[in-house]
């Protein structure tokens, strides 16, 4: 998608490349592509219209920075504007003292309130709090049981009253119960309701009036379409929301609802819900969200991070080694450590355009990287420089030294050999080429991580099909310029 | 006939909320007698996009209207509404919308969808509807994952007065499906309705599990499942297409239940799904009660939208 959008931009803007300025006509043409991309991501059409106007204003007459192409510059402007609109982000829960801090959740049916209530409780627990849950959803059959089961799982007390149909009373008594239990956070789960259901909207208003929550969050489904603005607006008018929690982010929805909801309520998106595990509540990052909406991964951040973190001198040295295929396991370990500075591997991989989707739902364990480092550290210097010398007996020693199995050592060596072959190919590529390589590396079983099989992807490291001759490489470079 | 009248009222009431917004704005765009011009087409395009029909499908509809205008088949706004109506009604031929019944033995209906779309509620509604048709229904509680899902379905089975086959939470849903099939055969049920856990369509292992449930049913009863219904939330945007694709590939979906059409969401995504995947809508859900269900009727759906 990123490629597609960028290609379209480049096509539209190619004509002006000599002039170095973006003209009105070019911008308008490019904006048509942006509009389509945003609409396909489910951003509300009115929000899209306003957004496009703002971007046009910003882009008009901007000089094309030397390092960027006009297409890239347009993407940067669009991206920055998205980030600006979705920020500033405030992913803190402001706990009050003395407690308890009362948090209330509201939203449409099926948006994920009950699961989110449990996830919030886990989030609070990790911050040393004692949360209690209040089952004020008296509409859906077995909703109370669901919250109870979740509460038992995470060892948080649950207030329930099966005898009454009065949600306001349950909420009020629930807060008192939490206080008596010595809890410092109360999370009130309410029934899902349609924003056009006057009766139930009255009820949720009454609950808020009685328990006086310190924070009220709207729970909204990331897959919501154009209607997101209507429901968010209605809930905000009734409840004076403090923030929004977007759920089901483990889907492949582009999540344009995030922009819509922010635009109509003006309230920050606090968290995103990812997956069914109760730890799956993450802070919201406007920049990542912008990339997702545009379908382009978080490429800008990745480039910036790479530039900041990678020591230039080391890179030069490495480049020479790569070119000659003389990579050692020491270098490999260095690389791993460099990569770690940039953040967890999974997070980084997900930022690479095109790779992001495939990485969703993939558990790359940072512990596996620890293991890899441990194995390398258990080798002698000679072994690190010339892994060929490692035989069965050495393998067993290394495994024992690093607390792993000989098979793990073999797997690492195999992965390393693949990487060595690949790095030879990588040398002599520019940043973009390298990124493409990294995408393909993701497809290899480099760290023994459980990488997904990608259908139809080129097989690397098993044949020489992907390798380019010097001449071809030169031609490639020329074409890119 | 009291039931029939009530049903029609229900549908009207549910759709009226949808209609008031949609038509309210359509009216503003399309005052009677207004000449068809670029501005009007732009306005119309936005209205259709706002209904979640999807930017590409809308572009196609607008193109068709332009062609019709050039060929002088339409001239004013009144013609536009008629043209849209005729066009959309053709999307859902009747043969596609009826349930497929087993020639003998129980008809098995598998209900699937992502989390929170309203699967369990839809199963309850289908139970009510089938019971009204004089069918003997039995339920299979194959959502053994979500906390209290089995309890939720049990409560519905009591309210609708049908039998339920269930295991413990965390049990293998395939095993529940197997037992449910056996029970349906042994007890001479007309219909076995199987509720499954919500699963995000991008999660491979969960989708495989759904495929397995399907296989268990198919092995136990040749020809089953006769229907695999995907429940879609009417508020869902373009991602519904991705959902429908994945579920179709894994579980051979035969039709859509469009839930939560009683809100302000326009449910236009079914137009996109019809165009892109050729999947018919079979039922619509219009509320939280078991009787809040209707077989999908494109005539009234479209009429209500444009009336």
PDB file of N, CA, C and O in Angstrom, chain A residues 277-342:
ATOM      1  N   UNK A 277      -5.558 -11.548  24.966  1.00  0.00           N
ATOM      2  CA  UNK A 277      -4.852 -11.659  26.247  1.00  0.00           C
ATOM      3  C   UNK A 277      -5.101 -10.402  27.058  1.00  0.00           C
ATOM      4  O   UNK A 277      -5.140  -9.303  26.522  1.00  0.00           O
ATOM      5  N   UNK A 278      -5.220 -10.587  28.362  1.00  0.00           N
ATOM      6  CA  UNK A 278      -5.614  -9.458  29.199  1.00  0.00           C
ATOM      7  C   UNK A 278      -4.483  -8.465  29.438  1.00  0.00           C
ATOM      8  O   UNK A 278      -4.667  -7.430  30.048  1.00  0.00           O
ATOM      9  N   UNK A 279      -3.303  -8.786  28.937  1.00  0.00           N
ATOM     10  CA  UNK A 279      -2.208  -7.814  29.000  1.00  0.00           C
ATOM     11  C   UNK A 279      -2.254  -6.890  27.786  1.00  0.00           C
ATOM     12  O   UNK A 279      -1.474  -5.959  27.680  1.00  0.00           O
ATOM     13  N   UNK A 280      -3.159  -7.183  26.874  1.00  0.00           N
ATOM     14  CA  UNK A 280      -3.150  -6.506  25.575  1.00  0.00           C
ATOM     15  C   UNK A 280      -3.750  -5.121  25.544  1.00  0.00           C
ATOM     16  O   UNK A 280      -4.634  -4.843  24.742  1.00  0.00           O
ATOM     17  N   UNK A 281      -3.291  -4.249  26.442  1.00  0.00           N
ATOM     18  CA  UNK A 281      -3.716  -2.849  26.366  1.00  0.00           C
ATOM     19  C   UNK A 281      -2.448  -2.029  26.160  1.00  0.00           C
ATOM     20  O   UNK A 281      -1.542  -2.056  26.987  1.00  0.00           O
ATOM     21  N   UNK A 282      -2.377  -1.336  25.045  1.00  0.00           N
ATOM     22  CA  UNK A 282      -1.130  -0.635  24.727  1.00  0.00           C
ATOM     23  C   UNK A 282      -1.359   0.863  24.636  1.00  0.00           C
ATOM     24  O   UNK A 282      -2.470   1.317  24.372  1.00  0.00           O
ATOM     25  N   UNK A 283      -0.284   1.575  24.822  1.00  0.00           N
ATOM     26  CA  UNK A 283      -0.377   3.025  24.667  1.00  0.00           C
ATOM     27  C   UNK A 283      -0.617   3.355  23.199  1.00  0.00           C
ATOM     28  O   UNK A 283      -0.153   2.648  22.318  1.00  0.00           O
ATOM     29  N   UNK A 284      -1.313   4.437  22.990  1.00  0.00           N
ATOM     30  CA  UNK A 284      -1.591   4.868  21.624  1.00  0.00           C
ATOM     31  C   UNK A 284      -0.440   5.730  21.125  1.00  0.00           C
ATOM     32  O   UNK A 284       0.058   6.594  21.837  1.00  0.00           O
ATOM     33  N   UNK A 285       0.007   5.448  19.913  1.00  0.00           N
ATOM     34  CA  UNK A 285       1.043   6.277  19.299  1.00  0.00           C
ATOM     35  C   UNK A 285       0.497   6.881  18.027  1.00  0.00           C
ATOM     36  O   UNK A 285       0.191   6.166  17.081  1.00  0.00           O
ATOM     37  N   UNK A 286       0.407   8.189  18.016  1.00  0.00           N
ATOM     38  CA  UNK A 286      -0.190   8.866  16.868  1.00  0.00           C
ATOM     39  C   UNK A 286       0.613   8.608  15.586  1.00  0.00           C
ATOM     40  O   UNK A 286       0.040   8.462  14.509  1.00  0.00           O
ATOM     41  N   UNK A 287       1.925   8.516  15.703  1.00  0.00           N
ATOM     42  CA  UNK A 287       2.732   8.350  14.482  1.00  0.00           C
ATOM     43  C   UNK A 287       2.531   6.970  13.875  1.00  0.00           C
ATOM     44  O   UNK A 287       2.422   6.816  12.668  1.00  0.00           O
ATOM     45  N   UNK A 288       2.453   5.974  14.748  1.00  0.00           N
ATOM     46  CA  UNK A 288       2.218   4.627  14.208  1.00  0.00           C
ATOM     47  C   UNK A 288       0.833   4.535  13.582  1.00  0.00           C
ATOM     48  O   UNK A 288       0.627   3.902  12.563  1.00  0.00           O
ATOM     49  N   UNK A 289      -0.112   5.183  14.250  1.00  0.00           N
ATOM     50  CA  UNK A 289      -1.480   5.153  13.744  1.00  0.00           C
ATOM     51  C   UNK A 289      -1.544   5.828  12.376  1.00  0.00           C
ATOM     52  O   UNK A 289      -2.231   5.355  11.471  1.00  0.00           O
ATOM     53  N   UNK A 290      -0.822   6.922  12.227  1.00  0.00           N
ATOM     54  CA  UNK A 290      -0.809   7.634  10.949  1.00  0.00           C
ATOM     55  C   UNK A 290      -0.308   6.706   9.848  1.00  0.00           C
ATOM     56  O   UNK A 290      -0.890   6.624   8.767  1.00  0.00           O
ATOM     57  N   UNK A 291       0.755   5.998  10.146  1.00  0.00           N
ATOM     58  CA  UNK A 291       1.309   5.067   9.165  1.00  0.00           C
ATOM     59  C   UNK A 291       0.307   3.986   8.812  1.00  0.00           C
ATOM     60  O   UNK A 291       0.153   3.610   7.657  1.00  0.00           O
ATOM     61  N   UNK A 292      -0.388   3.519   9.828  1.00  0.00           N
ATOM     62  CA  UNK A 292      -1.357   2.444   9.602  1.00  0.00           C
ATOM     63  C   UNK A 292      -2.514   2.942   8.731  1.00  0.00           C
ATOM     64  O   UNK A 292      -2.956   2.246   7.823  1.00  0.00           O
ATOM     65  N   UNK A 293      -2.992   4.124   9.018  1.00  0.00           N
ATOM     66  CA  UNK A 293      -4.098   4.666   8.241  1.00  0.00           C
ATOM     67  C   UNK A 293      -3.685   4.832   6.783  1.00  0.00           C
ATOM     68  O   UNK A 293      -4.436   4.534   5.865  1.00  0.00           O
ATOM     69  N   UNK A 294      -2.467   5.294   6.581  1.00  0.00           N
ATOM     70  CA  UNK A 294      -1.979   5.451   5.208  1.00  0.00           C
ATOM     71  C   UNK A 294      -1.544   4.118   4.617  1.00  0.00           C
ATOM     72  O   UNK A 294      -1.223   4.030   3.445  1.00  0.00           O
ATOM     73  N   UNK A 295      -1.507   3.094   5.444  1.00  0.00           N
ATOM     74  CA  UNK A 295      -1.097   1.777   4.972  1.00  0.00           C
ATOM     75  C   UNK A 295       0.368   1.742   4.613  1.00  0.00           C
ATOM     76  O   UNK A 295       0.783   1.089   3.671  1.00  0.00           O
ATOM     77  N   UNK A 296       1.184   2.486   5.341  1.00  0.00           N
ATOM     78  CA  UNK A 296       2.587   2.576   4.946  1.00  0.00           C
ATOM     79  C   UNK A 296       3.573   2.195   6.033  1.00  0.00           C
ATOM     80  O   UNK A 296       4.761   2.436   5.897  1.00  0.00           O
ATOM     81  N   UNK A 297       3.099   1.572   7.113  1.00  0.00           N
ATOM     82  CA  UNK A 297       4.052   1.227   8.156  1.00  0.00           C
ATOM     83  C   UNK A 297       4.598   2.510   8.736  1.00  0.00           C
ATOM     84  O   UNK A 297       4.276   3.592   8.285  1.00  0.00           O
ATOM     85  N   UNK A 298       5.427   2.382   9.735  1.00  0.00           N
ATOM     86  CA  UNK A 298       5.912   3.595  10.354  1.00  0.00           C
ATOM     87  C   UNK A 298       7.280   3.940   9.798  1.00  0.00           C
ATOM     88  O   UNK A 298       8.259   3.988  10.490  1.00  0.00           O
ATOM     89  N   UNK A 299       7.290   4.170   8.504  1.00  0.00           N
ATOM     90  CA  UNK A 299       8.576   4.234   7.812  1.00  0.00           C
ATOM     91  C   UNK A 299       9.391   5.430   8.240  1.00  0.00           C
ATOM     92  O   UNK A 299      10.608   5.349   8.382  1.00  0.00           O
ATOM     93  N   UNK A 300       8.744   6.547   8.477  1.00  0.00           N
ATOM     94  CA  UNK A 300       9.512   7.744   8.833  1.00  0.00           C
ATOM     95  C   UNK A 300      10.244   7.558  10.152  1.00  0.00           C
ATOM     96  O   UNK A 300      11.420   7.858  10.281  1.00  0.00           O
ATOM     97  N   UNK A 301       9.499   7.037  11.135  1.00  0.00           N
ATOM     98  CA  UNK A 301      10.109   6.810  12.433  1.00  0.00           C
ATOM     99  C   UNK A 301      11.264   5.831  12.313  1.00  0.00           C
ATOM    100  O   UNK A 301      12.308   6.004  12.934  1.00  0.00           O
ATOM    101  N   UNK A 302      11.064   4.833  11.511  1.00  0.00           N
ATOM    102  CA  UNK A 302      12.099   3.821  11.373  1.00  0.00           C
ATOM    103  C   UNK A 302      13.362   4.437  10.807  1.00  0.00           C
ATOM    104  O   UNK A 302      14.463   4.210  11.306  1.00  0.00           O
ATOM    105  N   UNK A 303      13.195   5.236   9.776  1.00  0.00           N
ATOM    106  CA  UNK A 303      14.359   5.869   9.167  1.00  0.00           C
ATOM    107  C   UNK A 303      15.046   6.771  10.173  1.00  0.00           C
ATOM    108  O   UNK A 303      16.263   6.725  10.350  1.00  0.00           O
ATOM    109  N   UNK A 304      14.247   7.553  10.873  1.00  0.00           N
ATOM    110  CA  UNK A 304      14.834   8.457  11.861  1.00  0.00           C
ATOM    111  C   UNK A 304      15.578   7.685  12.933  1.00  0.00           C
ATOM    112  O   UNK A 304      16.692   8.025  13.302  1.00  0.00           O
ATOM    113  N   UNK A 305      14.922   6.636  13.398  1.00  0.00           N
ATOM    114  CA  UNK A 305      15.550   5.848  14.458  1.00  0.00           C
ATOM    115  C   UNK A 305      16.855   5.253  13.985  1.00  0.00           C
ATOM    116  O   UNK A 305      17.855   5.277  14.682  1.00  0.00           O
ATOM    117  N   UNK A 306      16.803   4.716  12.790  1.00  0.00           N
ATOM    118  CA  UNK A 306      18.001   4.077  12.252  1.00  0.00           C
ATOM    119  C   UNK A 306      19.123   5.095  12.159  1.00  0.00           C
ATOM    120  O   UNK A 306      20.275   4.804  12.493  1.00  0.00           O
ATOM    121  N   UNK A 307      18.773   6.294  11.740  1.00  0.00           N
ATOM    122  CA  UNK A 307      19.799   7.314  11.600  1.00  0.00           C
ATOM    123  C   UNK A 307      20.389   7.707  12.945  1.00  0.00           C
ATOM    124  O   UNK A 307      21.585   7.896  13.082  1.00  0.00           O
ATOM    125  N   UNK A 308      19.522   7.813  13.936  1.00  0.00           N
ATOM    126  CA  UNK A 308      20.011   8.229  15.239  1.00  0.00           C
ATOM    127  C   UNK A 308      20.874   7.169  15.891  1.00  0.00           C
ATOM    128  O   UNK A 308      21.902   7.457  16.480  1.00  0.00           O
ATOM    129  N   UNK A 309      20.409   5.956  15.795  1.00  0.00           N
ATOM    130  CA  UNK A 309      20.978   4.920  16.638  1.00  0.00           C
ATOM    131  C   UNK A 309      22.226   4.259  16.070  1.00  0.00           C
ATOM    132  O   UNK A 309      23.099   3.829  16.803  1.00  0.00           O
ATOM    133  N   UNK A 310      22.279   4.162  14.786  1.00  0.00           N
ATOM    134  CA  UNK A 310      23.407   3.430  14.225  1.00  0.00           C
ATOM    135  C   UNK A 310      24.633   4.320  14.127  1.00  0.00           C
ATOM    136  O   UNK A 310      24.625   5.356  13.486  1.00  0.00           O
ATOM    137  N   UNK A 311      25.640   3.896  14.781  1.00  0.00           N
ATOM    138  CA  UNK A 311      26.875   4.646  14.797  1.00  0.00           C
ATOM    139  C   UNK A 311      27.468   4.648  13.382  1.00  0.00           C
ATOM    140  O   UNK A 311      27.726   3.607  12.800  1.00  0.00           O
ATOM    141  N   UNK A 312      27.688   5.846  12.869  1.00  0.00           N
ATOM    142  CA  UNK A 312      28.097   5.980  11.476  1.00  0.00           C
ATOM    143  C   UNK A 312      29.423   5.268  11.181  1.00  0.00           C
ATOM    144  O   UNK A 312      29.575   4.591  10.172  1.00  0.00           O
ATOM    145  N   UNK A 313      30.340   5.405  12.102  1.00  0.00           N
ATOM    146  CA  UNK A 313      31.657   4.810  11.869  1.00  0.00           C
ATOM    147  C   UNK A 313      31.558   3.290  11.786  1.00  0.00           C
ATOM    148  O   UNK A 313      32.094   2.652  10.896  1.00  0.00           O
ATOM    149  N   UNK A 314      30.840   2.757  12.741  1.00  0.00           N
ATOM    150  CA  UNK A 314      30.674   1.314  12.777  1.00  0.00           C
ATOM    151  C   UNK A 314      30.018   0.818  11.496  1.00  0.00           C
ATOM    152  O   UNK A 314      30.338  -0.261  11.001  1.00  0.00           O
ATOM    153  N   UNK A 315      29.108   1.637  11.022  1.00  0.00           N
ATOM    154  CA  UNK A 315      28.406   1.243   9.806  1.00  0.00           C
ATOM    155  C   UNK A 315      29.352   1.125   8.627  1.00  0.00           C
ATOM    156  O   UNK A 315      29.254   0.206   7.834  1.00  0.00           O
ATOM    157  N   UNK A 316      30.249   2.094   8.544  1.00  0.00           N
ATOM    158  CA  UNK A 316      31.201   2.095   7.436  1.00  0.00           C
ATOM    159  C   UNK A 316      32.061   0.839   7.493  1.00  0.00           C
ATOM    160  O   UNK A 316      32.272   0.145   6.493  1.00  0.00           O
ATOM    161  N   UNK A 317      32.507   0.546   8.704  1.00  0.00           N
ATOM    162  CA  UNK A 317      33.340  -0.633   8.900  1.00  0.00           C
ATOM    163  C   UNK A 317      32.571  -1.897   8.517  1.00  0.00           C
ATOM    164  O   UNK A 317      33.071  -2.781   7.843  1.00  0.00           O
ATOM    165  N   UNK A 318      31.328  -1.898   8.968  1.00  0.00           N
ATOM    166  CA  UNK A 318      30.479  -3.043   8.691  1.00  0.00           C
ATOM    167  C   UNK A 318      30.249  -3.215   7.197  1.00  0.00           C
ATOM    168  O   UNK A 318      30.296  -4.324   6.670  1.00  0.00           O
ATOM    169  N   UNK A 319      30.028  -2.071   6.540  1.00  0.00           N
ATOM    170  CA  UNK A 319      29.743  -2.140   5.116  1.00  0.00           C
ATOM    171  C   UNK A 319      30.872  -2.837   4.368  1.00  0.00           C
ATOM    172  O   UNK A 319      30.628  -3.647   3.471  1.00  0.00           O
ATOM    173  N   UNK A 320      32.089  -2.537   4.785  1.00  0.00           N
ATOM    174  CA  UNK A 320      33.223  -3.151   4.108  1.00  0.00           C
ATOM    175  C   UNK A 320      33.208  -4.664   4.331  1.00  0.00           C
ATOM    176  O   UNK A 320      33.403  -5.449   3.410  1.00  0.00           O
ATOM    177  N   UNK A 321      32.972  -5.045   5.573  1.00  0.00           N
ATOM    178  CA  UNK A 321      32.919  -6.470   5.882  1.00  0.00           C
ATOM    179  C   UNK A 321      31.820  -7.175   5.099  1.00  0.00           C
ATOM    180  O   UNK A 321      32.005  -8.288   4.612  1.00  0.00           O
ATOM    181  N   UNK A 322      30.694  -6.486   5.030  1.00  0.00           N
ATOM    182  CA  UNK A 322      29.559  -7.075   4.332  1.00  0.00           C
ATOM    183  C   UNK A 322      29.923  -7.348   2.884  1.00  0.00           C
ATOM    184  O   UNK A 322      29.672  -8.412   2.349  1.00  0.00           O
ATOM    185  N   UNK A 323      30.526  -6.350   2.297  1.00  0.00           N
ATOM    186  CA  UNK A 323      30.843  -6.444   0.872  1.00  0.00           C
ATOM    187  C   UNK A 323      31.720  -7.666   0.615  1.00  0.00           C
ATOM    188  O   UNK A 323      31.566  -8.371  -0.368  1.00  0.00           O
ATOM    189  N   UNK A 324      32.613  -7.917   1.545  1.00  0.00           N
ATOM    190  CA  UNK A 324      33.542  -9.025   1.328  1.00  0.00           C
ATOM    191  C   UNK A 324      33.027 -10.327   1.919  1.00  0.00           C
ATOM    192  O   UNK A 324      33.698 -11.350   1.865  1.00  0.00           O
ATOM    193  N   UNK A 325      31.858 -10.256   2.511  1.00  0.00           N
ATOM    194  CA  UNK A 325      31.292 -11.479   3.069  1.00  0.00           C
ATOM    195  C   UNK A 325      32.068 -12.004   4.243  1.00  0.00           C
ATOM    196  O   UNK A 325      32.108 -13.202   4.501  1.00  0.00           O
ATOM    197  N   UNK A 326      32.749 -11.089   4.967  1.00  0.00           N
ATOM    198  CA  UNK A 326      33.577 -11.559   6.074  1.00  0.00           C
ATOM    199  C   UNK A 326      32.923 -11.317   7.418  1.00  0.00           C
ATOM    200  O   UNK A 326      33.577 -11.044   8.405  1.00  0.00           O
ATOM    201  N   UNK A 327      31.626 -11.405   7.456  1.00  0.00           N
ATOM    202  CA  UNK A 327      30.899 -11.173   8.695  1.00  0.00           C
ATOM    203  C   UNK A 327      31.217 -12.270   9.706  1.00  0.00           C
ATOM    204  O   UNK A 327      31.238 -13.439   9.375  1.00  0.00           O
ATOM    205  N   UNK A 328      31.456 -11.874  10.947  1.00  0.00           N
ATOM    206  CA  UNK A 328      31.692 -12.869  11.993  1.00  0.00           C
ATOM    207  C   UNK A 328      30.527 -12.842  12.971  1.00  0.00           C
ATOM    208  O   UNK A 328      29.688 -11.952  12.941  1.00  0.00           O
ATOM    209  N   UNK A 329      30.524 -13.833  13.838  1.00  0.00           N
ATOM    210  CA  UNK A 329      29.457 -13.878  14.836  1.00  0.00           C
ATOM    211  C   UNK A 329      29.572 -12.711  15.805  1.00  0.00           C
ATOM    212  O   UNK A 329      28.579 -12.282  16.379  1.00  0.00           O
ATOM    213  N   UNK A 330      30.788 -12.176  15.988  1.00  0.00           N
ATOM    214  CA  UNK A 330      30.941 -10.975  16.811  1.00  0.00           C
ATOM    215  C   UNK A 330      30.138  -9.826  16.212  1.00  0.00           C
ATOM    216  O   UNK A 330      29.453  -9.091  16.906  1.00  0.00           O
ATOM    217  N   UNK A 331      30.272  -9.691  14.876  1.00  0.00           N
ATOM    218  CA  UNK A 331      29.550  -8.621  14.196  1.00  0.00           C
ATOM    219  C   UNK A 331      28.052  -8.847  14.315  1.00  0.00           C
ATOM    220  O   UNK A 331      27.279  -7.916  14.493  1.00  0.00           O
ATOM    221  N   UNK A 332      27.692 -10.103  14.205  1.00  0.00           N
ATOM    222  CA  UNK A 332      26.275 -10.458  14.293  1.00  0.00           C
ATOM    223  C   UNK A 332      25.716 -10.011  15.647  1.00  0.00           C
ATOM    224  O   UNK A 332      24.662  -9.404  15.744  1.00  0.00           O
ATOM    225  N   UNK A 333      26.511 -10.277  16.683  1.00  0.00           N
ATOM    226  CA  UNK A 333      26.067  -9.894  18.019  1.00  0.00           C
ATOM    227  C   UNK A 333      25.986  -8.368  18.137  1.00  0.00           C
ATOM    228  O   UNK A 333      25.050  -7.829  18.710  1.00  0.00           O
ATOM    229  N   UNK A 334      26.963  -7.693  17.576  1.00  0.00           N
ATOM    230  CA  UNK A 334      26.928  -6.225  17.549  1.00  0.00           C
ATOM    231  C   UNK A 334      25.642  -5.726  16.915  1.00  0.00           C
ATOM    232  O   UNK A 334      24.987  -4.812  17.416  1.00  0.00           O
ATOM    233  N   UNK A 335      25.331  -6.354  15.788  1.00  0.00           N
ATOM    234  CA  UNK A 335      24.129  -5.953  15.053  1.00  0.00           C
ATOM    235  C   UNK A 335      22.874  -6.139  15.912  1.00  0.00           C
ATOM    236  O   UNK A 335      22.005  -5.294  15.948  1.00  0.00           O
ATOM    237  N   UNK A 336      22.834  -7.274  16.575  1.00  0.00           N
ATOM    238  CA  UNK A 336      21.678  -7.534  17.430  1.00  0.00           C
ATOM    239  C   UNK A 336      21.557  -6.448  18.490  1.00  0.00           C
ATOM    240  O   UNK A 336      20.474  -5.945  18.766  1.00  0.00           O
ATOM    241  N   UNK A 337      22.724  -6.090  19.070  1.00  0.00           N
ATOM    242  CA  UNK A 337      22.678  -5.085  20.129  1.00  0.00           C
ATOM    243  C   UNK A 337      22.263  -3.732  19.571  1.00  0.00           C
ATOM    244  O   UNK A 337      21.512  -2.995  20.200  1.00  0.00           O
ATOM    245  N   UNK A 338      22.728  -3.428  18.377  1.00  0.00           N
ATOM    246  CA  UNK A 338      22.333  -2.174  17.729  1.00  0.00           C
ATOM    247  C   UNK A 338      20.824  -2.155  17.507  1.00  0.00           C
ATOM    248  O   UNK A 338      20.158  -1.158  17.743  1.00  0.00           O
ATOM    249  N   UNK A 339      20.325  -3.284  17.029  1.00  0.00           N
ATOM    250  CA  UNK A 339      18.913  -3.368  16.744  1.00  0.00           C
ATOM    251  C   UNK A 339      18.102  -3.175  18.007  1.00  0.00           C
ATOM    252  O   UNK A 339      17.053  -2.563  18.013  1.00  0.00           O
ATOM    253  N   UNK A 340      18.636  -3.708  19.092  1.00  0.00           N
ATOM    254  CA  UNK A 340      17.904  -3.610  20.348  1.00  0.00           C
ATOM    255  C   UNK A 340      17.789  -2.190  20.826  1.00  0.00           C
ATOM    256  O   UNK A 340      16.814  -1.819  21.467  1.00  0.00           O
ATOM    257  N   UNK A 341      18.805  -1.395  20.553  1.00  0.00           N
ATOM    258  CA  UNK A 341      18.747   0.006  20.959  1.00  0.00           C
ATOM    259  C   UNK A 341      17.530   0.666  20.344  1.00  0.00           C
ATOM    260  O   UNK A 341      17.001   1.621  20.878  1.00  0.00           O
ATOM    261  N   UNK A 342      17.133   0.160  19.195  1.00  0.00           N
ATOM    262  CA  UNK A 342      16.000   0.770  18.503  1.00  0.00           C
ATOM    263  C   UNK A 342      14.662   0.339  19.077  1.00  0.00           C
ATOM    264  O   UNK A 342      13.627   0.837  18.695  1.00  0.00           O
TER     265      UNK A 342
END
